[in-house]
mmCIF file of C-alpha atoms in Angstrom:
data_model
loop_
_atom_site.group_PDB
_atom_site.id
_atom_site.type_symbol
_atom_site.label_atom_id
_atom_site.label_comp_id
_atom_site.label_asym_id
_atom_site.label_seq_id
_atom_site.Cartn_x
_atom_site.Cartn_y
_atom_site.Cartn_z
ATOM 1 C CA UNK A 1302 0.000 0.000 0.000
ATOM 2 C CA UNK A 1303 1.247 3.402 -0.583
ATOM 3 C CA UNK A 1304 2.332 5.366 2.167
ATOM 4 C CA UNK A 1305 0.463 8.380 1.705
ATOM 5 C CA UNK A 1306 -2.780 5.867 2.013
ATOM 6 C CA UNK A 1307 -1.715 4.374 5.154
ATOM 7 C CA UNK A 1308 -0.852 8.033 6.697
ATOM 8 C CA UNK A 1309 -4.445 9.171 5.960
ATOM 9 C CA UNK A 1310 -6.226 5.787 6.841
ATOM 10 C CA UNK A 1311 -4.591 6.345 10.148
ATOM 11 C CA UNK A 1312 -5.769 9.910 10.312
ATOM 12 C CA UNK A 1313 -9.126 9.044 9.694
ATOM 13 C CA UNK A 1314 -9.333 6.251 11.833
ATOM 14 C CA UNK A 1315 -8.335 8.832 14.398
ATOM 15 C CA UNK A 1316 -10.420 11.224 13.681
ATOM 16 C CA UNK A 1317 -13.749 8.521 13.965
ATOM 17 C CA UNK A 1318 -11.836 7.504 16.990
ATOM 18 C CA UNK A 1319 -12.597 11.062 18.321
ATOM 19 C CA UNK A 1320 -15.771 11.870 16.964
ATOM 20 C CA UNK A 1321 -17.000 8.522 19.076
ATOM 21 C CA UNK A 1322 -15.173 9.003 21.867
ATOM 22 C CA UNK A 1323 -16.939 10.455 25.202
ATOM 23 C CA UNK A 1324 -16.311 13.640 26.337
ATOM 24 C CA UNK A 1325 -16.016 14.820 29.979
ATOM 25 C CA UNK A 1326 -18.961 17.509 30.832
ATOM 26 C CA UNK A 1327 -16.513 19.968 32.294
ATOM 27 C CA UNK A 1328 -14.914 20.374 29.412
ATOM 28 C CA UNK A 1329 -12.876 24.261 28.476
ATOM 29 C CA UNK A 1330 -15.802 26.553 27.749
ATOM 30 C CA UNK A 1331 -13.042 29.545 27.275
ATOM 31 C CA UNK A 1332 -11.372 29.412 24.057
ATOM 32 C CA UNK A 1333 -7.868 28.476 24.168
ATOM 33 C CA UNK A 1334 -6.105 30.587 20.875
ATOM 34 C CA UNK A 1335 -3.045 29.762 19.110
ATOM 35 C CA UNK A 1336 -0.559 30.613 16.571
ATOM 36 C CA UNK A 1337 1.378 28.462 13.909
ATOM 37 C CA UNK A 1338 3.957 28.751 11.654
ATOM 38 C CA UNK A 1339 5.175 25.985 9.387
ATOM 39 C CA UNK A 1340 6.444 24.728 5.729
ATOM 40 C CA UNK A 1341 5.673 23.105 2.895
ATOM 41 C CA UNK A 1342 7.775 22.907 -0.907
ATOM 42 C CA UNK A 1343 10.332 25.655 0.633
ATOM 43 C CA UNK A 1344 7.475 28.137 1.540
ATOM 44 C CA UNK A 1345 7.153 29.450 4.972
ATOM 45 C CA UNK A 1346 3.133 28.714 6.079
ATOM 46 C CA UNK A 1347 0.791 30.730 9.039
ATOM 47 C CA UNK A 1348 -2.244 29.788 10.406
ATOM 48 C CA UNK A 1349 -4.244 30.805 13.976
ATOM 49 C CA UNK A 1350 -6.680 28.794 15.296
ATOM 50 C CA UNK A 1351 -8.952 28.486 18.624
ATOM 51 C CA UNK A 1352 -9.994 25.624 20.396
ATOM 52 C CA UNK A 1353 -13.088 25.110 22.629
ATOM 53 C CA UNK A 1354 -15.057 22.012 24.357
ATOM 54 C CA UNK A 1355 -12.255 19.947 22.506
ATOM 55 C CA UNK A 1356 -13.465 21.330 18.815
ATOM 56 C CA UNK A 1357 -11.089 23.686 16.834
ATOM 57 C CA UNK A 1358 -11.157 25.897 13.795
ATOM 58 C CA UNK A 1359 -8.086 27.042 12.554
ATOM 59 C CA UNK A 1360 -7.615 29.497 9.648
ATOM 60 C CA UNK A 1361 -4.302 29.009 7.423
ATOM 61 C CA UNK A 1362 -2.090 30.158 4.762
ATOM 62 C CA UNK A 1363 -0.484 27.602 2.373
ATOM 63 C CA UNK A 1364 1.661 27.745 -0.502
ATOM 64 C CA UNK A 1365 1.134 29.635 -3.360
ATOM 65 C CA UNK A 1366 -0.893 32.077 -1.413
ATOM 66 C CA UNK A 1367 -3.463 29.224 -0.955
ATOM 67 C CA UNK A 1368 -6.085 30.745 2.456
ATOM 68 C CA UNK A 1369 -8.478 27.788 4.411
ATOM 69 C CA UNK A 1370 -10.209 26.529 6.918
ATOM 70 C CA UNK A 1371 -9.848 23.553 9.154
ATOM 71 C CA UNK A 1372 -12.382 22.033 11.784
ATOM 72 C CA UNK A 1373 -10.192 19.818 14.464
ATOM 73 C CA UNK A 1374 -11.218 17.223 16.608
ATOM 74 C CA UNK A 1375 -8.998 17.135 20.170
ATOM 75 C CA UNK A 1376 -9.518 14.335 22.452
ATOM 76 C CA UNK A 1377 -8.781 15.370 25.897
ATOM 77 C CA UNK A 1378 -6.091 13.335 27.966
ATOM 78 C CA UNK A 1379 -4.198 13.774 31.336
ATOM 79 C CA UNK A 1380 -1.177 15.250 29.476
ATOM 80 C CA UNK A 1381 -1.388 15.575 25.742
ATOM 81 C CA UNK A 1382 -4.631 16.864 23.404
ATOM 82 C CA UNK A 1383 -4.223 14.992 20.357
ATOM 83 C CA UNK A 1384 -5.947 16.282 17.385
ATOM 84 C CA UNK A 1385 -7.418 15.322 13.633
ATOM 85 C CA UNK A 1386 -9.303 17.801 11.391
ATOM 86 C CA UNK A 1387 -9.826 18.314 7.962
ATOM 87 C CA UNK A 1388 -10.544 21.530 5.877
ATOM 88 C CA UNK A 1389 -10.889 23.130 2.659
ATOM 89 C CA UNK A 1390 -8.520 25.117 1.248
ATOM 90 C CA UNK A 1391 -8.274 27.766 -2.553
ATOM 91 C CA UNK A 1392 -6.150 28.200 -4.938
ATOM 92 C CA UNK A 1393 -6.585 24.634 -5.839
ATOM 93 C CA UNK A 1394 -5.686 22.821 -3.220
ATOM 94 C CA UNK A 1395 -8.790 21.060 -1.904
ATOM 95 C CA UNK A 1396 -9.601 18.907 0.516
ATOM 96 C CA UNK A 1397 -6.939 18.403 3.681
ATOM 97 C CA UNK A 1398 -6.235 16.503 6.380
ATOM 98 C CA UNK A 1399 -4.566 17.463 9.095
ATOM 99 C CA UNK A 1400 -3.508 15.622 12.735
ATOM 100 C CA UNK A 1401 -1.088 16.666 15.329
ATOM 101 C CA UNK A 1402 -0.844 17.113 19.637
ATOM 102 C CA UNK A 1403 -1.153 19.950 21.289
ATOM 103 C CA UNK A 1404 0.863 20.036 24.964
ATOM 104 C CA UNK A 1405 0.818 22.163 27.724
ATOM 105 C CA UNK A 1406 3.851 23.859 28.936
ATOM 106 C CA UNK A 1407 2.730 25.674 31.981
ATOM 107 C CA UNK A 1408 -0.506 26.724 33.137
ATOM 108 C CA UNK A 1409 -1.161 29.495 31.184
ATOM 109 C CA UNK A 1410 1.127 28.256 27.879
ATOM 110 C CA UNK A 1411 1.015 25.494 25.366
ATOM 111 C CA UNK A 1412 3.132 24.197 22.405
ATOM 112 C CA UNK A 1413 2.340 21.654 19.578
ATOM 113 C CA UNK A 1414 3.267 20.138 16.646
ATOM 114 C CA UNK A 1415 1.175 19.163 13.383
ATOM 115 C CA UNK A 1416 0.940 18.404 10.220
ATOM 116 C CA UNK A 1417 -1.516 19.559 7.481
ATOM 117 C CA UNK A 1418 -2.278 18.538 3.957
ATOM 118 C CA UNK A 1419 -2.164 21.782 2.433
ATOM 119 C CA UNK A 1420 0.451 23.642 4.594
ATOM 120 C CA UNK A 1421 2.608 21.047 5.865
ATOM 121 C CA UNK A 1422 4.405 20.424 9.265
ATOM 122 C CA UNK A 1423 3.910 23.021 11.779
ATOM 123 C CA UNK A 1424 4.741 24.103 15.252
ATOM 124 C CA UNK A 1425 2.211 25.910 17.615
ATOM 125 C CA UNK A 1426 2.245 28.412 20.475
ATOM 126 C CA UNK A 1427 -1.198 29.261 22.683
ATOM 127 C CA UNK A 1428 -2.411 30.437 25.357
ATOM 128 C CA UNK A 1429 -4.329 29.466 28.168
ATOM 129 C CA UNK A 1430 -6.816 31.877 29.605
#
């Protein structure tokens, strides 16, 4: 099988995965914002996003100028918030998928790392409020 099938059958077995899963009641009602920066091809990429009762929207810049949109998925866990989304995205581009963890540094900070379709791997700073 091709890699590039594998990599997105495991993202959207994930993403089911988290869609399914229960979610605690207390969840974060206060959106937790965050900023990205990333690459793809040689071009630098930017996105910001927000995340709230473990959805997430983010809004990104790809290559070639290419602007989109991506719902995420988080599941919540002691440590780590892993996450799977998918978007849409101009200029061509389409459809992408996108997965990645978000981890929190301190109690007001967090970093992550992810990767997206469209606008490649990525590293992430937010903020807790």
């Amino acid at each position: 099988m091709n890699k590039a099938i594998i990599v997105k059958l495991m993202i959207t077995s994930l993403g089911f995965l988290g869609l399914f899963a229960p979610s605690q009641v207390a969840a974060q009602v206060i959106p937790q914002p965050w900023v990205s920066v990333g690459g793809k091809d040689g071009e630098t990429t930017y996105a910001v996003g927000a995340r709230a009762l473990n959805l997430g929207v983010e809004l990104g810049v790809g290559p070639d100028g290419a602007t989109g949109v991506d719902v995420l998925k988080f599941l919540r866990l002691p440590v780590v918030s892993p996450y799977v989304g998918v978007g849409y995205y101009s200029e061509d581009k389409g459809v992408a998928v996108s997965g990645g963890v978000q981890v929190g540094a301190s109690d007001r900070f967090f970093v992550g790392a992810g990767y997206n379709s469209v606008r490649g791997v990525n590293g992430q700073l937010g903020i807790r409020f």
